[in-house]
Amino acid sequence: MNKRVQVAKYLFFDLLAAAASWVLFYSYRKLYIEPQHFGTEVPLEFTSRFFLGLIFIPAFWLLFYYITGYYSNIYRKSRLLELGQTFLTSLIGVIIIFFTLILDDVIGSYKNYYSLFFTLFGLHFSLTYLFRFIQTNRIVRRIHRREFGFNTLLIGGDEKALQIYQELNTQIRPAGYRFIGFLSLEERSSYPLEQHLPRLGSTKDLSEVIKKNDFEEVIIAIESTQHELLSSILTPLQNRTLTIWGIPDLFDLLSGNTKTSVIYSSPLFKISNGIMPAWQANLKRLFDVSFSIIAIILFLPVYLIVSIWIKLESKGPILYKQERIGKFGKPFTIYKFRTMVDDAETNGPELSSHNDKRITRLGQFLRRTHLDEIPQFYNVIIGEMSLVGPRPERQYFIDQIVKEAPHYTHLHKIRPGITSWGQVKYGYASDLEEMLQRLPYDLVYLRNISLYIDFKILIYTIIACFKGDGK
């Protein structure tokens, strides 16, 4: 099944449910509520207010569902959890609509408000969940019939891995794992699992195997005595769009560290690959795009003045383009106002220092005020960057950093940012040592990422821009 097609179906039916519930609610209000106020029948006329509602209310619902993360993982939905989620989002959304659009309606009695509220809620929730249940039930049934599944890599070739494979492959209601192969933890002459699955290599080949195969899920099935290998396994996995599952040992079960909602499957627990809750991540993305569009419009005069100034001061392009490494290690092209002389790196990649002669006079001002970064609002809009996140680096310097700090690659779990906590503290790094000094701040940000932290970093960045104390 094509994921985009399935998401489009959910979007279409959510839109249809929102529009239909609004039409029925409007008709109910005209035919049953307003006559109680006027004392006579009211003709069912579809006014401009009705058509405005028909446009904006369904749009509101889709935006609300997106923010709450409903469309983020359509193939792993629980019908019971979906019932609760639909009920809660419908209730909150109807409360918002009621207090913004309906509270000033003409009514015959205050009891009509209760009638209006519960009618809108009942219509919207019933229609929305009906369409969602049909869609989700169809997907779940196809998974249970093994018509559809997720390409899965099994890590571990010992008895525990074999047991998990057999349990998942013979269960009454399959969970959708389509095993492609396994990776062993060490080199041996034989493995219990190789009679059932092809061996793709060892954990040393993990990054290369992931690149070559279209895996969607990974199950880590290792013995309790092999837990010291977890860090080396998780580091390359958590920098990719993969769902990772682990097998709880006795300590995990007794300490309450594992949670699962699957009844028929083996007791796997999900190793979170997400940093923020879905609603916060979506709200962060929505804020990034909105803020960037507004910023581009407001900065248009600055773009024009700086562009002319750059051309007058030195020859070369106005914008400086460079390949950086972004989310999940994917390369992208970053854009900045040129602050150095043309062909500043003819001798290869080189970091700039405070008294770097390659930096132009205008470039020094742009760097102090961080105005050289404003073309990156375009990178934010197209989804390559965020307003706040670890600063993206070139692969050349990343290769040097990971020799000293292998955990640097954890920063690739999220989109890089125009500004970061490390940027606020250190500004531009002039050598590898300063990059390593900046790293702990970015790692702390990664562990504590939230919209609140983002706003604080943005405020400090704006203060730094006005003070001109960047470097």
Tab-separated table of C-alpha atoms in Angstrom:
chain	number	residue	atom	x	y	z
A	1	MET	CA	0.000	0.000	0.000
A	2	ASN	CA	1.247	3.452	-0.891
A	3	LYS	CA	1.554	5.531	2.283
A	4	ARG	CA	0.754	8.844	0.591
A	5	VAL	CA	-2.412	7.376	-0.938
A	6	GLN	CA	-3.526	6.038	2.441
A	7	VAL	CA	-2.845	9.374	4.173
A	8	ALA	CA	-4.790	11.109	1.389
A	9	LYS	CA	-7.743	8.797	2.079
A	10	TYR	CA	-7.705	9.664	5.784
A	11	LEU	CA	-7.505	13.361	4.884
A	12	PHE	CA	-10.376	13.081	2.387
A	13	PHE	CA	-12.717	11.253	4.749
A	14	ASP	CA	-11.862	13.534	7.686
A	15	LEU	CA	-12.650	16.479	5.414
A	16	LEU	CA	-15.884	14.834	4.290
A	17	ALA	CA	-16.929	14.081	7.884
A	18	ALA	CA	-16.227	17.662	9.006
A	19	ALA	CA	-18.152	19.130	6.054
A	20	ALA	CA	-21.104	16.747	6.456
A	21	SER	CA	-21.366	17.344	10.209
A	22	TRP	CA	-21.349	21.119	9.613
A	23	VAL	CA	-24.133	20.847	6.981
A	24	LEU	CA	-26.278	18.688	9.287
A	25	PHE	CA	-25.582	20.912	12.304
A	26	TYR	CA	-26.444	24.075	10.356
A	27	SER	CA	-29.704	22.488	9.179
A	28	TYR	CA	-30.549	21.393	12.738
A	29	ARG	CA	-29.932	24.899	14.033
A	30	LYS	CA	-32.135	26.478	11.354
A	31	LEU	CA	-34.992	23.965	11.573
A	32	TYR	CA	-35.157	23.294	15.345
A	33	ILE	CA	-33.284	25.942	17.353
A	34	GLU	CA	-34.050	29.262	15.646
A	35	PRO	CA	-37.872	28.627	15.463
A	36	GLN	CA	-37.871	28.442	19.285
A	37	HIS	CA	-36.479	31.982	19.396
A	38	PHE	CA	-38.616	33.548	16.648
A	39	GLY	CA	-41.799	31.614	17.418
A	40	THR	CA	-42.272	30.637	13.789
A	41	GLU	CA	-40.724	28.376	11.196
A	42	VAL	CA	-37.422	29.568	9.726
A	43	PRO	CA	-36.666	28.734	6.093
A	44	LEU	CA	-33.548	26.668	5.491
A	45	GLU	CA	-31.379	29.193	3.672
A	46	PHE	CA	-27.700	28.598	3.047
A	47	THR	CA	-26.206	32.009	3.727
A	48	SER	CA	-22.671	33.308	3.286
A	49	ARG	CA	-21.999	32.345	6.912
A	50	PHE	CA	-22.828	28.748	6.044
A	51	PHE	CA	-20.404	28.676	3.106
A	52	LEU	CA	-17.643	30.341	5.131
A	53	GLY	CA	-18.105	27.660	7.760
A	54	LEU	CA	-18.056	24.981	5.066
A	55	ILE	CA	-14.610	26.231	4.002
A	56	PHE	CA	-12.898	27.156	7.255
A	57	ILE	CA	-14.280	24.599	9.719
A	58	PRO	CA	-13.081	21.491	7.809
A	59	ALA	CA	-9.732	23.261	7.305
A	60	PHE	CA	-9.564	23.876	11.059
A	61	TRP	CA	-10.199	20.199	11.765
A	62	LEU	CA	-7.466	19.006	9.388
A	63	LEU	CA	-4.977	21.436	10.929
A	64	PHE	CA	-5.987	20.310	14.415
A	65	TYR	CA	-5.574	16.619	13.508
A	66	TYR	CA	-2.189	17.332	11.951
A	67	ILE	CA	-0.975	19.136	15.077
A	68	THR	CA	-2.103	16.268	17.311
A	69	GLY	CA	-0.108	13.846	15.120
A	70	TYR	CA	-3.001	11.732	13.845
A	71	TYR	CA	-1.533	11.298	10.347
A	72	SER	CA	2.028	10.531	11.463
A	73	ASN	CA	1.859	6.707	11.580
A	74	ILE	CA	-1.226	5.416	9.786
A	75	TYR	CA	-0.112	1.786	9.492
A	76	ARG	CA	0.389	1.200	13.210
A	77	LYS	CA	-2.990	2.359	14.518
A	78	SER	CA	-4.949	0.631	17.255
A	79	ARG	CA	-8.702	0.735	16.679
A	80	LEU	CA	-9.357	1.061	20.421
A	81	LEU	CA	-6.797	3.838	20.900
A	82	GLU	CA	-8.148	5.537	17.782
A	83	LEU	CA	-11.604	5.588	19.359
A	84	GLY	CA	-10.243	7.398	22.421
A	85	GLN	CA	-8.104	9.770	20.361
A	86	THR	CA	-10.999	10.665	18.045
A	87	PHE	CA	-13.305	11.232	21.030
A	88	LEU	CA	-10.806	13.524	22.773
A	89	THR	CA	-9.840	15.580	19.696
A	90	SER	CA	-13.507	15.918	18.705
A	91	LEU	CA	-14.393	17.148	22.186
A	92	ILE	CA	-11.582	19.713	22.318
A	93	GLY	CA	-12.216	20.894	18.740
A	94	VAL	CA	-15.974	21.297	19.291
A	95	ILE	CA	-15.308	23.288	22.488
A	96	ILE	CA	-13.069	25.650	20.485
A	97	ILE	CA	-15.678	26.036	17.694
A	98	PHE	CA	-18.499	26.473	20.211
A	99	PHE	CA	-16.848	29.310	22.118
A	100	THR	CA	-15.574	31.094	18.991
A	101	LEU	CA	-18.540	30.745	16.602
A	102	ILE	CA	-21.691	29.500	18.314
A	103	LEU	CA	-21.843	31.164	21.723
A	104	ASP	CA	-23.375	34.353	20.257
A	105	ASP	CA	-26.196	32.537	18.433
A	106	VAL	CA	-29.791	33.650	18.877
A	107	ILE	CA	-31.527	31.119	21.125
A	108	GLY	CA	-34.864	30.680	22.835
A	109	SER	CA	-33.415	29.292	26.067
A	110	TYR	CA	-30.009	28.668	27.598
A	111	LYS	CA	-30.803	24.941	27.245
A	112	ASN	CA	-30.407	25.401	23.497
A	113	TYR	CA	-26.669	25.882	24.068
A	114	TYR	CA	-26.421	22.379	25.513
A	115	SER	CA	-28.443	21.051	22.601
A	116	LEU	CA	-26.214	22.827	20.055
A	117	PHE	CA	-23.000	21.657	21.689
A	118	PHE	CA	-23.923	17.984	22.039
A	119	THR	CA	-25.485	17.888	18.582
A	120	LEU	CA	-22.325	19.243	16.933
A	121	PHE	CA	-20.139	16.941	19.015
A	122	GLY	CA	-22.286	13.883	18.334
A	123	LEU	CA	-22.442	14.524	14.592
A	124	HIS	CA	-18.755	15.278	14.201
A	125	PHE	CA	-17.462	12.444	16.396
A	126	SER	CA	-19.818	9.822	14.910
A	127	LEU	CA	-19.082	10.614	11.275
A	128	THR	CA	-15.333	11.067	11.815
A	129	TYR	CA	-14.890	7.833	13.740
A	130	LEU	CA	-17.120	5.867	11.337
A	131	PHE	CA	-14.909	6.739	8.350
A	132	ARG	CA	-11.709	6.236	10.355
A	133	PHE	CA	-12.861	2.862	11.675
A	134	ILE	CA	-13.574	1.647	8.144
A	135	GLN	CA	-10.166	2.796	6.906
A	136	THR	CA	-8.177	1.508	9.890
A	137	ASN	CA	-10.079	-1.785	9.989
A	138	ARG	CA	-9.289	-2.338	6.311
A	139	ILE	CA	-5.560	-1.784	6.884
A	140	VAL	CA	-5.474	-4.002	10.008
A	141	ARG	CA	-7.319	-6.830	8.227
A	142	ARG	CA	-4.857	-6.714	5.332
A	143	ILE	CA	-1.969	-6.939	7.793
A	144	HIS	CA	-3.602	-9.886	9.591
A	145	ARG	CA	-4.100	-11.667	6.235
A	146	ARG	CA	-0.388	-11.098	5.495
A	147	GLU	CA	-1.279	-9.094	2.383
A	148	PHE	CA	0.765	-6.214	3.694
A	149	GLY	CA	3.760	-5.965	5.982
A	150	PHE	CA	6.844	-4.000	7.033
A	151	ASN	CA	10.313	-4.947	5.847
A	152	THR	CA	12.020	-6.003	9.062
A	153	LEU	CA	15.631	-6.606	10.078
A	154	LEU	CA	16.298	-8.926	13.007
A	155	ILE	CA	19.478	-8.234	14.979
A	156	GLY	CA	20.812	-11.309	16.780
A	157	GLY	CA	21.336	-14.852	15.543
A	158	ASP	CA	21.154	-16.827	18.798
A	159	GLU	CA	18.368	-18.862	20.392
A	160	LYS	CA	16.477	-15.797	21.618
A	161	ALA	CA	16.378	-14.324	18.113
A	162	LEU	CA	15.174	-17.671	16.717
A	163	GLN	CA	12.438	-17.857	19.355
A	164	ILE	CA	11.220	-14.339	18.560
A	165	TYR	CA	11.254	-15.053	14.825
A	166	GLN	CA	9.200	-18.230	15.230
A	167	GLU	CA	6.683	-16.575	17.554
A	168	LEU	CA	6.150	-13.591	15.272
A	169	ASN	CA	6.018	-15.718	12.136
A	170	THR	CA	3.390	-18.166	13.450
A	171	GLN	CA	1.114	-15.963	15.557
A	172	ILE	CA	-2.630	-16.066	14.951
A	173	ARG	CA	-2.896	-12.380	14.140
A	174	PRO	CA	0.345	-11.265	12.444
A	175	ALA	CA	1.685	-7.879	13.516
A	176	GLY	CA	3.003	-7.117	10.035
A	177	TYR	CA	6.678	-8.040	10.344
A	178	ARG	CA	8.078	-9.145	6.976
A	179	PHE	CA	11.524	-10.500	7.804
A	180	ILE	CA	14.181	-9.840	5.158
A	181	GLY	CA	17.239	-11.125	7.010
A	182	PHE	CA	19.266	-10.955	10.196
A	183	LEU	CA	22.547	-9.580	11.475
A	184	SER	CA	24.651	-11.622	13.843
A	185	LEU	CA	26.472	-10.126	16.793
A	186	GLU	CA	29.709	-11.902	15.988
A	187	GLU	CA	31.344	-14.032	13.304
A	188	ARG	CA	30.700	-17.771	13.757
A	189	SER	CA	30.531	-20.865	11.588
A	190	SER	CA	26.781	-21.352	12.084
A	191	TYR	CA	23.725	-19.633	13.570
A	192	PRO	CA	20.382	-21.117	14.712
A	193	LEU	CA	18.478	-18.526	12.676
A	194	GLU	CA	20.183	-19.043	9.317
A	195	GLN	CA	17.954	-22.016	8.497
A	196	HIS	CA	15.021	-19.589	8.308
A	197	LEU	CA	16.503	-16.237	7.280
A	198	PRO	CA	19.504	-15.111	5.217
A	199	ARG	CA	22.394	-13.665	7.194
A	200	LEU	CA	23.172	-10.165	5.903
A	201	GLY	CA	26.338	-9.707	7.929
A	202	SER	CA	27.236	-8.764	11.485
A	203	THR	CA	26.426	-5.677	13.537
A	204	LYS	CA	29.657	-4.140	12.233
A	205	ASP	CA	27.938	-3.967	8.828
A	206	LEU	CA	24.766	-2.385	10.259
A	207	SER	CA	25.058	1.048	8.619
A	208	GLU	CA	25.887	-0.429	5.219
A	209	VAL	CA	23.077	-3.008	5.377
A	210	ILE	CA	20.537	-0.337	6.327
A	211	LYS	CA	21.629	1.822	3.379
A	212	LYS	CA	21.313	-1.029	0.883
A	213	ASN	CA	17.916	-2.326	2.032
A	214	ASP	CA	14.539	-0.667	2.352
A	215	PHE	CA	13.910	-1.577	5.989
A	216	GLU	CA	11.031	-0.062	7.912
A	217	GLU	CA	11.385	-1.832	11.253
A	218	VAL	CA	14.191	-3.362	13.298
A	219	ILE	CA	13.898	-5.895	16.123
A	220	ILE	CA	16.847	-6.137	18.515
A	221	ALA	CA	16.902	-9.634	19.983
A	222	ILE	CA	20.020	-9.938	22.112
A	223	GLU	CA	20.786	-11.832	25.275
A	224	SER	CA	20.884	-10.076	28.666
A	225	THR	CA	24.648	-10.634	28.813
A	226	GLN	CA	25.116	-8.692	25.564
A	227	HIS	CA	23.601	-5.364	26.648
A	228	GLU	CA	26.941	-3.604	26.310
A	229	LEU	CA	26.422	-3.822	22.519
A	230	LEU	CA	23.192	-1.788	22.639
A	231	SER	CA	24.871	1.613	22.325
A	232	SER	CA	26.803	0.665	19.189
A	233	ILE	CA	23.615	-0.795	17.672
A	234	LEU	CA	21.231	2.033	18.557
A	235	THR	CA	23.477	4.906	17.442
A	236	PRO	CA	23.257	4.194	13.677
A	237	LEU	CA	19.616	3.063	13.960
A	238	GLN	CA	18.208	6.069	15.780
A	239	ASN	CA	19.485	8.437	13.121
A	240	ARG	CA	17.071	6.972	10.569
A	241	THR	CA	13.331	6.778	9.960
A	242	LEU	CA	12.991	3.295	11.432
A	243	THR	CA	10.694	1.846	14.061
A	244	ILE	CA	12.897	0.008	16.561
A	245	TRP	CA	11.665	-2.789	18.817
A	246	GLY	CA	13.455	-4.427	21.719
A	247	ILE	CA	12.955	-7.526	23.844
A	248	PRO	CA	12.540	-6.851	27.571
A	249	ASP	CA	14.603	-8.927	29.974
A	250	LEU	CA	13.608	-9.797	33.547
A	251	PHE	CA	15.003	-6.559	34.972
A	252	ASP	CA	13.010	-4.470	32.487
A	253	LEU	CA	9.793	-6.295	33.362
A	254	LEU	CA	10.262	-6.070	37.132
A	255	SER	CA	11.320	-2.410	37.073
A	256	GLY	CA	8.348	-1.374	34.940
A	257	ASN	CA	10.501	0.122	32.198
A	258	THR	CA	8.586	-1.580	29.382
A	259	LYS	CA	5.120	-0.863	28.074
A	260	THR	CA	3.232	-2.527	25.239
A	261	SER	CA	-0.318	-2.397	23.876
A	262	VAL	CA	-0.067	-5.563	21.746
A	263	ILE	CA	-2.003	-8.623	23.021
A	264	TYR	CA	-1.487	-11.317	20.386
A	265	SER	CA	2.144	-10.568	19.565
A	266	SER	CA	5.353	-11.308	21.460
A	267	PRO	CA	6.112	-8.849	24.299
A	268	LEU	CA	8.207	-6.442	22.236
A	269	PHE	CA	8.561	-2.868	23.427
A	270	LYS	CA	9.091	0.134	21.233
A	271	ILE	CA	12.383	1.968	21.528
A	272	SER	CA	11.263	5.520	20.816
A	273	ASN	CA	12.779	7.076	17.714
A	274	GLY	CA	10.981	10.333	18.331
A	275	ILE	CA	12.404	13.199	20.375
A	276	MET	CA	9.232	15.239	20.914
A	277	PRO	CA	5.589	14.196	21.258
A	278	ALA	CA	3.888	14.222	17.857
A	279	TRP	CA	1.750	17.265	18.684
A	280	GLN	CA	4.781	19.300	19.770
A	281	ALA	CA	6.824	18.220	16.731
A	282	ASN	CA	3.999	19.213	14.371
A	283	LEU	CA	3.401	22.484	16.192
A	284	LYS	CA	7.150	23.210	16.029
A	285	ARG	CA	7.110	22.583	12.266
A	286	LEU	CA	4.023	24.762	11.822
A	287	PHE	CA	5.659	27.582	13.789
A	288	ASP	CA	8.911	27.192	11.821
A	289	VAL	CA	7.158	27.598	8.475
A	290	SER	CA	4.860	30.447	9.584
A	291	PHE	CA	7.677	32.389	11.242
A	292	SER	CA	9.991	31.892	8.231
A	293	ILE	CA	7.404	33.127	5.714
A	294	ILE	CA	6.762	36.237	7.810
A	295	ALA	CA	10.504	36.777	8.307
A	296	ILE	CA	11.219	36.559	4.557
A	297	ILE	CA	8.549	39.182	3.873
A	298	LEU	CA	9.794	41.511	6.638
A	299	PHE	CA	13.440	41.090	5.622
A	300	LEU	CA	12.886	41.874	1.928
A	301	PRO	CA	14.424	45.394	2.267
A	302	VAL	CA	17.382	43.869	4.136
A	303	TYR	CA	17.852	41.271	1.396
A	304	LEU	CA	17.967	44.040	-1.207
A	305	ILE	CA	20.385	46.304	0.709
A	306	VAL	CA	22.747	43.490	1.696
A	307	SER	CA	22.742	42.054	-1.825
A	308	ILE	CA	23.755	45.388	-3.358
A	309	TRP	CA	26.382	45.950	-0.661
A	310	ILE	CA	27.950	42.514	-1.213
A	311	LYS	CA	28.179	43.141	-4.958
A	312	LEU	CA	29.746	46.560	-4.477
A	313	GLU	CA	32.334	45.390	-1.936
A	314	SER	CA	33.768	42.293	-3.625
A	315	LYS	CA	33.332	40.160	-6.689
A	316	GLY	CA	31.523	36.857	-6.447
A	317	PRO	CA	27.985	35.575	-5.860
A	318	ILE	CA	25.615	37.177	-3.363
A	319	LEU	CA	24.602	33.872	-1.818
A	320	TYR	CA	27.039	31.273	-0.569
A	321	LYS	CA	25.947	27.660	-1.101
A	322	GLN	CA	27.460	24.720	0.717
A	323	GLU	CA	26.577	21.077	1.304
A	324	ARG	CA	25.774	20.266	4.927
A	325	ILE	CA	24.499	17.144	6.675
A	326	GLY	CA	20.938	17.266	7.939
A	327	LYS	CA	18.359	15.031	9.598
A	328	PHE	CA	19.155	11.305	9.454
A	329	GLY	CA	22.507	12.136	7.845
A	330	LYS	CA	20.931	13.365	4.611
A	331	PRO	CA	22.994	15.990	2.724
A	332	PHE	CA	21.355	19.274	1.728
A	333	THR	CA	22.416	22.665	0.362
A	334	ILE	CA	22.522	25.479	2.909
A	335	TYR	CA	22.227	29.138	1.823
A	336	LYS	CA	23.934	32.124	3.436
A	337	PHE	CA	24.909	35.639	2.452
A	338	ARG	CA	28.521	35.498	1.311
A	339	THR	CA	30.776	36.877	4.055
A	340	MET	CA	34.152	35.898	2.589
A	341	VAL	CA	36.062	36.690	-0.552
A	342	ASP	CA	35.230	34.536	-3.544
A	343	ASP	CA	37.046	31.160	-3.728
A	344	ALA	CA	37.941	31.342	-0.024
A	345	GLU	CA	38.414	27.582	0.185
A	346	THR	CA	40.571	26.871	-2.829
A	347	ASN	CA	42.879	24.821	-0.564
A	348	GLY	CA	40.068	22.666	0.822
A	349	PRO	CA	37.583	22.927	3.738
A	350	GLU	CA	38.748	25.377	6.377
A	351	LEU	CA	36.985	26.896	9.388
A	352	SER	CA	37.050	30.657	9.822
A	353	SER	CA	38.725	32.339	12.781
A	354	HIS	CA	38.081	35.658	14.493
A	355	ASN	CA	40.787	37.540	12.541
A	356	ASP	CA	40.331	35.612	9.310
A	357	LYS	CA	41.553	37.778	6.410
A	358	ARG	CA	39.168	36.019	4.065
A	359	ILE	CA	36.184	37.689	5.758
A	360	THR	CA	35.105	40.968	4.144
A	361	ARG	CA	34.284	44.087	6.163
A	362	LEU	CA	30.586	43.618	5.462
A	363	GLY	CA	30.999	39.934	6.253
A	364	GLN	CA	32.278	40.787	9.732
A	365	PHE	CA	29.150	42.858	10.381
A	366	LEU	CA	26.849	40.155	8.991
A	367	ARG	CA	28.475	37.525	11.180
A	368	ARG	CA	28.302	39.632	14.350
A	369	THR	CA	24.593	40.282	13.796
A	370	HIS	CA	23.879	36.811	12.317
A	371	LEU	CA	22.253	38.487	9.314
A	372	ASP	CA	24.243	36.199	7.030
A	373	GLU	CA	21.937	33.378	8.169
A	374	ILE	CA	18.607	34.880	7.028
A	375	PRO	CA	18.559	33.155	3.597
A	376	GLN	CA	18.231	29.919	5.580
A	377	PHE	CA	14.571	30.719	6.186
A	378	TYR	CA	14.166	29.160	2.742
A	379	ASN	CA	15.815	25.958	4.028
A	380	VAL	CA	13.330	25.973	6.904
A	381	ILE	CA	10.296	26.369	4.629
A	382	ILE	CA	11.251	23.427	2.403
A	383	GLY	CA	11.829	21.211	5.447
A	384	GLU	CA	15.627	20.886	5.469
A	385	MET	CA	16.136	22.953	8.617
A	386	SER	CA	14.332	24.250	11.680
A	387	LEU	CA	14.535	27.609	13.430
A	388	VAL	CA	16.159	25.963	16.441
A	389	GLY	CA	18.339	22.876	16.320
A	390	PRO	CA	21.994	21.819	16.262
A	391	ARG	CA	23.968	23.725	13.637
A	392	PRO	CA	24.610	21.569	10.539
A	393	GLU	CA	28.211	20.746	9.699
A	394	ARG	CA	30.046	19.519	6.634
A	395	GLN	CA	30.818	15.836	6.308
A	396	TYR	CA	34.553	16.645	6.287
A	397	PHE	CA	34.394	18.046	9.840
A	398	ILE	CA	31.849	15.477	11.066
A	399	ASP	CA	34.316	12.717	10.195
A	400	GLN	CA	36.858	14.438	12.442
A	401	ILE	CA	34.401	15.078	15.281
A	402	VAL	CA	33.161	11.481	15.529
A	403	LYS	CA	36.741	10.276	16.074
A	404	GLU	CA	36.727	12.253	19.342
A	405	ALA	CA	32.994	12.059	20.124
A	406	PRO	CA	31.157	9.155	18.380
A	407	HIS	CA	27.885	10.260	20.012
A	408	TYR	CA	27.876	13.378	17.808
A	409	THR	CA	25.737	11.476	15.279
A	410	HIS	CA	22.835	11.561	17.764
A	411	LEU	CA	22.325	15.188	16.690
A	412	HIS	CA	21.138	13.905	13.317
A	413	LYS	CA	17.911	12.690	14.931
A	414	ILE	CA	16.383	16.120	14.369
A	415	ARG	CA	16.479	18.870	11.768
A	416	PRO	CA	19.469	21.212	12.097
A	417	GLY	CA	18.653	24.791	13.035
A	418	ILE	CA	19.422	28.363	12.076
A	419	THR	CA	20.301	28.872	15.715
A	420	SER	CA	21.053	26.561	18.619
A	421	TRP	CA	22.010	26.604	22.271
A	422	GLY	CA	25.601	25.930	21.256
A	423	GLN	CA	25.438	28.758	18.700
A	424	VAL	CA	24.181	31.187	21.332
A	425	LYS	CA	27.005	30.151	23.690
A	426	TYR	CA	29.897	29.914	21.212
A	427	GLY	CA	28.832	31.480	17.925
A	428	TYR	CA	30.803	30.227	14.935
A	429	ALA	CA	33.299	27.481	15.770
A	430	SER	CA	36.789	28.382	14.546
A	431	ASP	CA	38.392	24.976	15.156
A	432	LEU	CA	37.610	21.376	16.039
A	433	GLU	CA	38.099	22.028	19.756
A	434	GLU	CA	35.370	24.682	19.792
A	435	MET	CA	33.079	22.288	17.924
A	436	LEU	CA	33.625	19.735	20.675
A	437	GLN	CA	33.036	22.386	23.357
A	438	ARG	CA	29.735	23.294	21.694
A	439	LEU	CA	28.634	19.663	21.433
A	440	PRO	CA	27.485	19.150	25.088
A	441	TYR	CA	25.061	22.079	24.783
A	442	ASP	CA	23.507	20.568	21.660
A	443	LEU	CA	23.251	17.149	23.319
A	444	VAL	CA	21.561	18.684	26.373
A	445	TYR	CA	19.143	20.438	24.004
A	446	LEU	CA	18.448	17.088	22.340
A	447	ARG	CA	17.548	15.502	25.674
A	448	ASN	CA	15.362	18.435	26.769
A	449	ILE	CA	13.892	19.591	23.459
A	450	SER	CA	10.561	21.368	23.825
A	451	LEU	CA	8.720	24.385	22.447
A	452	TYR	CA	9.555	26.233	25.672
A	453	ILE	CA	13.306	25.680	25.198
A	454	ASP	CA	13.006	26.715	21.534
A	455	PHE	CA	11.401	30.025	22.467
A	456	LYS	CA	14.097	30.754	25.039
A	457	ILE	CA	16.870	30.070	22.508
A	458	LEU	CA	15.127	32.283	19.938
A	459	ILE	CA	14.892	35.130	22.456
A	460	TYR	CA	18.600	34.874	23.330
A	461	THR	CA	19.444	34.728	19.610
A	462	ILE	CA	17.477	37.918	18.909
A	463	ILE	CA	19.248	39.642	21.800
A	464	ALA	CA	22.631	38.507	20.416
A	465	CYS	CA	21.700	39.860	16.967
A	466	PHE	CA	20.862	43.316	18.350
A	467	LYS	CA	23.969	43.388	20.529
A	468	GLY	CA	26.120	42.285	17.600
A	469	ASP	CA	28.277	40.048	19.777
A	470	GLY	CA	28.338	37.101	17.392
A	471	LYS	CA	31.616	35.988	15.885
